[in-house]
PDB file of C-alpha atoms and ligand atoms in Angstrom:
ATOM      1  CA  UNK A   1     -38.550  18.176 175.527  1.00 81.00           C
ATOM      2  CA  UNK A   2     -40.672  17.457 178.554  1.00 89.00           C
ATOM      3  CA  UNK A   3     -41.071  14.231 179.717  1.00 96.00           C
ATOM      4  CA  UNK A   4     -42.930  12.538 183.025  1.00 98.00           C
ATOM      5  CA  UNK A   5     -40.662  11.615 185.455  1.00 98.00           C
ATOM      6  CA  UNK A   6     -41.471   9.452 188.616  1.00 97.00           C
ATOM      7  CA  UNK A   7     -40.980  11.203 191.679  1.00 97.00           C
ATOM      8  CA  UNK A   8     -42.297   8.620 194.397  1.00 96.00           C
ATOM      9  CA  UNK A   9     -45.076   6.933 195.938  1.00 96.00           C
ATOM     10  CA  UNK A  10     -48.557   8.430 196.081  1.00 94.00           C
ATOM     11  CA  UNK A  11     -49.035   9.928 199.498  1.00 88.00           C
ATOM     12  CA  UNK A  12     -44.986  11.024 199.092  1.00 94.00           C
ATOM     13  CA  UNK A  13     -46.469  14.579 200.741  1.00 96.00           C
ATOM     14  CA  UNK A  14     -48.993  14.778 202.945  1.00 94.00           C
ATOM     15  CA  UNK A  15     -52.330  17.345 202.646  1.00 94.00           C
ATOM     16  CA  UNK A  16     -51.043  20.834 203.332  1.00 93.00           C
ATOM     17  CA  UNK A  17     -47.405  19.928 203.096  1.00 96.00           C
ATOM     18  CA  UNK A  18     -44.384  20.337 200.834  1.00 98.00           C
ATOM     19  CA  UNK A  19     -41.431  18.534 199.874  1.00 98.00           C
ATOM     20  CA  UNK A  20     -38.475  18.622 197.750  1.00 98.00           C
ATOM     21  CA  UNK A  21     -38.274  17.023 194.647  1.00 98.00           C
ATOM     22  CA  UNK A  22     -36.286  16.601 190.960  1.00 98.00           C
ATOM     23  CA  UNK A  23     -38.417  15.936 187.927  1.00 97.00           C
ATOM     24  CA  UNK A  24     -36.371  16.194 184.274  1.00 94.00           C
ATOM     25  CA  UNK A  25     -33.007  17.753 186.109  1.00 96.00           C
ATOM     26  CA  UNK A  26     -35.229  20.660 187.623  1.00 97.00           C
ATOM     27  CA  UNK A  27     -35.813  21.459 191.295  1.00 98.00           C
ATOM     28  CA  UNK A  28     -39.526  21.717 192.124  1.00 98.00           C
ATOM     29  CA  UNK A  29     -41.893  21.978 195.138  1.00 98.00           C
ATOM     30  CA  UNK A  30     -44.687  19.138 195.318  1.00 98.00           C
ATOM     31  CA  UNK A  31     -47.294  20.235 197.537  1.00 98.00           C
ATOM     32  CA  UNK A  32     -50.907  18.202 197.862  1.00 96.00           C
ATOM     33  CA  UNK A  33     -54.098  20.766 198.200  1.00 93.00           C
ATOM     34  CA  UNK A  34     -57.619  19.148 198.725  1.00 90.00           C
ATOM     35  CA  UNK A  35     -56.519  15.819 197.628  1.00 90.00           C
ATOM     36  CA  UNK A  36     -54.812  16.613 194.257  1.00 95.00           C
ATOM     37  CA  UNK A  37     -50.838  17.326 193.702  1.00 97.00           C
ATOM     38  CA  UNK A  38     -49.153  20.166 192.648  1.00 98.00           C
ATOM     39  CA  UNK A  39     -45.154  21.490 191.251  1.00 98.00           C
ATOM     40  CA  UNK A  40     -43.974  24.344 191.346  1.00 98.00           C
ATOM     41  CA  UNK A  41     -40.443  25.612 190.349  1.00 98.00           C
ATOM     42  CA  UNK A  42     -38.741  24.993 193.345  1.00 98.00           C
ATOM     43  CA  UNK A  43     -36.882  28.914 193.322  1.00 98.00           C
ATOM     44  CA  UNK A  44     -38.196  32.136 194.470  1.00 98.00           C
ATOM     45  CA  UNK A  45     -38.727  34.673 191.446  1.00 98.00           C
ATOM     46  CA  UNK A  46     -37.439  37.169 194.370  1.00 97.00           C
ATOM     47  CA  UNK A  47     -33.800  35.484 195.003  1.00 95.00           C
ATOM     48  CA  UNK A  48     -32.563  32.297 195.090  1.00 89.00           C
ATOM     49  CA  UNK A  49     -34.735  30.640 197.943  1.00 97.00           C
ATOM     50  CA  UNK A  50     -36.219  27.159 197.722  1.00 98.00           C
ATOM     51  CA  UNK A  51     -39.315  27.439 197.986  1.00 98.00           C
ATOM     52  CA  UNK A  52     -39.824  23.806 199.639  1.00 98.00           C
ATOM     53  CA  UNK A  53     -38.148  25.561 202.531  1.00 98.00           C
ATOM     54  CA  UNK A  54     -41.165  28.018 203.208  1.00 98.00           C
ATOM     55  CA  UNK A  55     -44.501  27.752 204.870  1.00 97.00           C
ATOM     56  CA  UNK A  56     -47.800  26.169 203.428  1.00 98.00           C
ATOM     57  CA  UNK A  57     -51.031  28.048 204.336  1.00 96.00           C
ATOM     58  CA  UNK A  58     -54.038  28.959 202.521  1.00 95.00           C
ATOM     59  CA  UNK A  59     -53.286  27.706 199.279  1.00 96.00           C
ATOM     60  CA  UNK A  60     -50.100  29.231 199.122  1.00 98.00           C
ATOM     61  CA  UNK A  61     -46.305  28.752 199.629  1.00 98.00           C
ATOM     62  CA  UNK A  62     -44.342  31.608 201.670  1.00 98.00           C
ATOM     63  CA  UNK A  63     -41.043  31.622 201.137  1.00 98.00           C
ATOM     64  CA  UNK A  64     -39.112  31.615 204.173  1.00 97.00           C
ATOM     65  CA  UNK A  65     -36.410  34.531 203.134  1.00 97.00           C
ATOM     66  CA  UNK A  66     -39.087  37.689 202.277  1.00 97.00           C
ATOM     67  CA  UNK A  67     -42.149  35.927 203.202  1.00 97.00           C
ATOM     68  CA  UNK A  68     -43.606  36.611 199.500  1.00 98.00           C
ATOM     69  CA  UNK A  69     -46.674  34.560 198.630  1.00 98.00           C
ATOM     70  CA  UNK A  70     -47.645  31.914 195.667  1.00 98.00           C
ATOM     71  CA  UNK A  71     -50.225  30.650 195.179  1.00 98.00           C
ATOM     72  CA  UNK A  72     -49.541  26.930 195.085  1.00 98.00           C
ATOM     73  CA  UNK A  73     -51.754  26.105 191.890  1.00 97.00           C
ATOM     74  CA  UNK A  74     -51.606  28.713 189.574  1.00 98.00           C
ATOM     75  CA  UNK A  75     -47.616  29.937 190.871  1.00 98.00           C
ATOM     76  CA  UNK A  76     -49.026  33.286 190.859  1.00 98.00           C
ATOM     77  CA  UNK A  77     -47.308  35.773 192.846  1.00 98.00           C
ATOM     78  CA  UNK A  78     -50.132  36.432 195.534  1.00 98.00           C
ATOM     79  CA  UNK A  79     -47.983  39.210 197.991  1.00 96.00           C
ATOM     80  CA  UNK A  80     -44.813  41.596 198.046  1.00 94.00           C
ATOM     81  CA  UNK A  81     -42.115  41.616 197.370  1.00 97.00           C
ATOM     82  CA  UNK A  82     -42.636  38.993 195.131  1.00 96.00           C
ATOM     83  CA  UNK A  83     -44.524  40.259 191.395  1.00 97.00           C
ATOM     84  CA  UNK A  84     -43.245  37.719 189.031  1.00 98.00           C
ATOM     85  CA  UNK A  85     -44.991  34.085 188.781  1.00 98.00           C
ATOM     86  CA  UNK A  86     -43.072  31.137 189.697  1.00 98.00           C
ATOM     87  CA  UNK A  87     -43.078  28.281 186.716  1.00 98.00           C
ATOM     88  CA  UNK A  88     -46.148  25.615 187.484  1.00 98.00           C
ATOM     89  CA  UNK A  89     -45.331  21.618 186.247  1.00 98.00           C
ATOM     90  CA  UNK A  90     -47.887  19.253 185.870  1.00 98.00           C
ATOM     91  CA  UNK A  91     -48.724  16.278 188.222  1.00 98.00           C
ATOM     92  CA  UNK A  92     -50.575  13.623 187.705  1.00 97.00           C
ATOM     93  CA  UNK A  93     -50.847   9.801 189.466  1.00 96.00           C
ATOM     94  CA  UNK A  94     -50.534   6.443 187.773  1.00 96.00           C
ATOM     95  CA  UNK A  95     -51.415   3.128 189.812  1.00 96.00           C
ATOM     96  CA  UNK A  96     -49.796   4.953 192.898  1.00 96.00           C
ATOM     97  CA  UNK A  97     -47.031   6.744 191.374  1.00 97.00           C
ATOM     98  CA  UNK A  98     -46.688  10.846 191.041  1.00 98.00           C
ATOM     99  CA  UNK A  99     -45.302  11.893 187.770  1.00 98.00           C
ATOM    100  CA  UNK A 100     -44.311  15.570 186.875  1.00 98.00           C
ATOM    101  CA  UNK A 101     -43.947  16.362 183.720  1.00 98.00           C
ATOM    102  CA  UNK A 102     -40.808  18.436 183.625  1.00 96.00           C
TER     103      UNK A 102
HETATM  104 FE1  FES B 201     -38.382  34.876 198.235  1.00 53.88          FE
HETATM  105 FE2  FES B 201     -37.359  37.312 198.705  1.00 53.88          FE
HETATM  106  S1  FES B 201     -36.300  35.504 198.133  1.00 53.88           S
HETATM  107  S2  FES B 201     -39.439  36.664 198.887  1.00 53.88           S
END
């Protein structure tokens, strides 16, 4: 069952950034966009490619092996050769903690 899991201190990634992160055993991507956080499942639906390791721009995450696009708040696969979504985890902030609930 999913659970919220503290994953650091408020302002843990900056605007426009990503970092590495385990909620709930899982890998994921935190990324903050216009002042609110986001997760992503931190694997390429192409191959098995952190995502944390790609690019920010735009809105979306490029992964650094194929240079397929997500978009970083829906997970939807936004460019080839990536088609499938990539799994999206709730954030939210409590007294200056990030929680993912994962
Ligand atoms: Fe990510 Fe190919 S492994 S685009």
């Amino acid at each position: 069952m999913a659970d919220w899991h503290d994953v650091g201190a408020e302002g843990l990634v900056p605007e426009g950034e990503v970092v590495a992160v385990i909620a709930g055993g899982k890998p994921l991507a935190l990324f903050q966009e216009e002042g609110s956080y986001y997760a992503l499942h931190d694997l390429c639906t192409h191959g098995d490619t952190p995502l944390s390791d790609g690019w920010v721009e735009d809105g979306c995450i490029e992964c650094p092996l194929h240079q397929g696009r997500f978009c970083i708040k829906t997970g939807a696969a936004m460019s080839a050769p990536v088609y499938e979504p990539v799994a999206t985890f709730e954030v939210r902030v409590t007294e200056g903690r990030i929680e993912i609930l994962a």
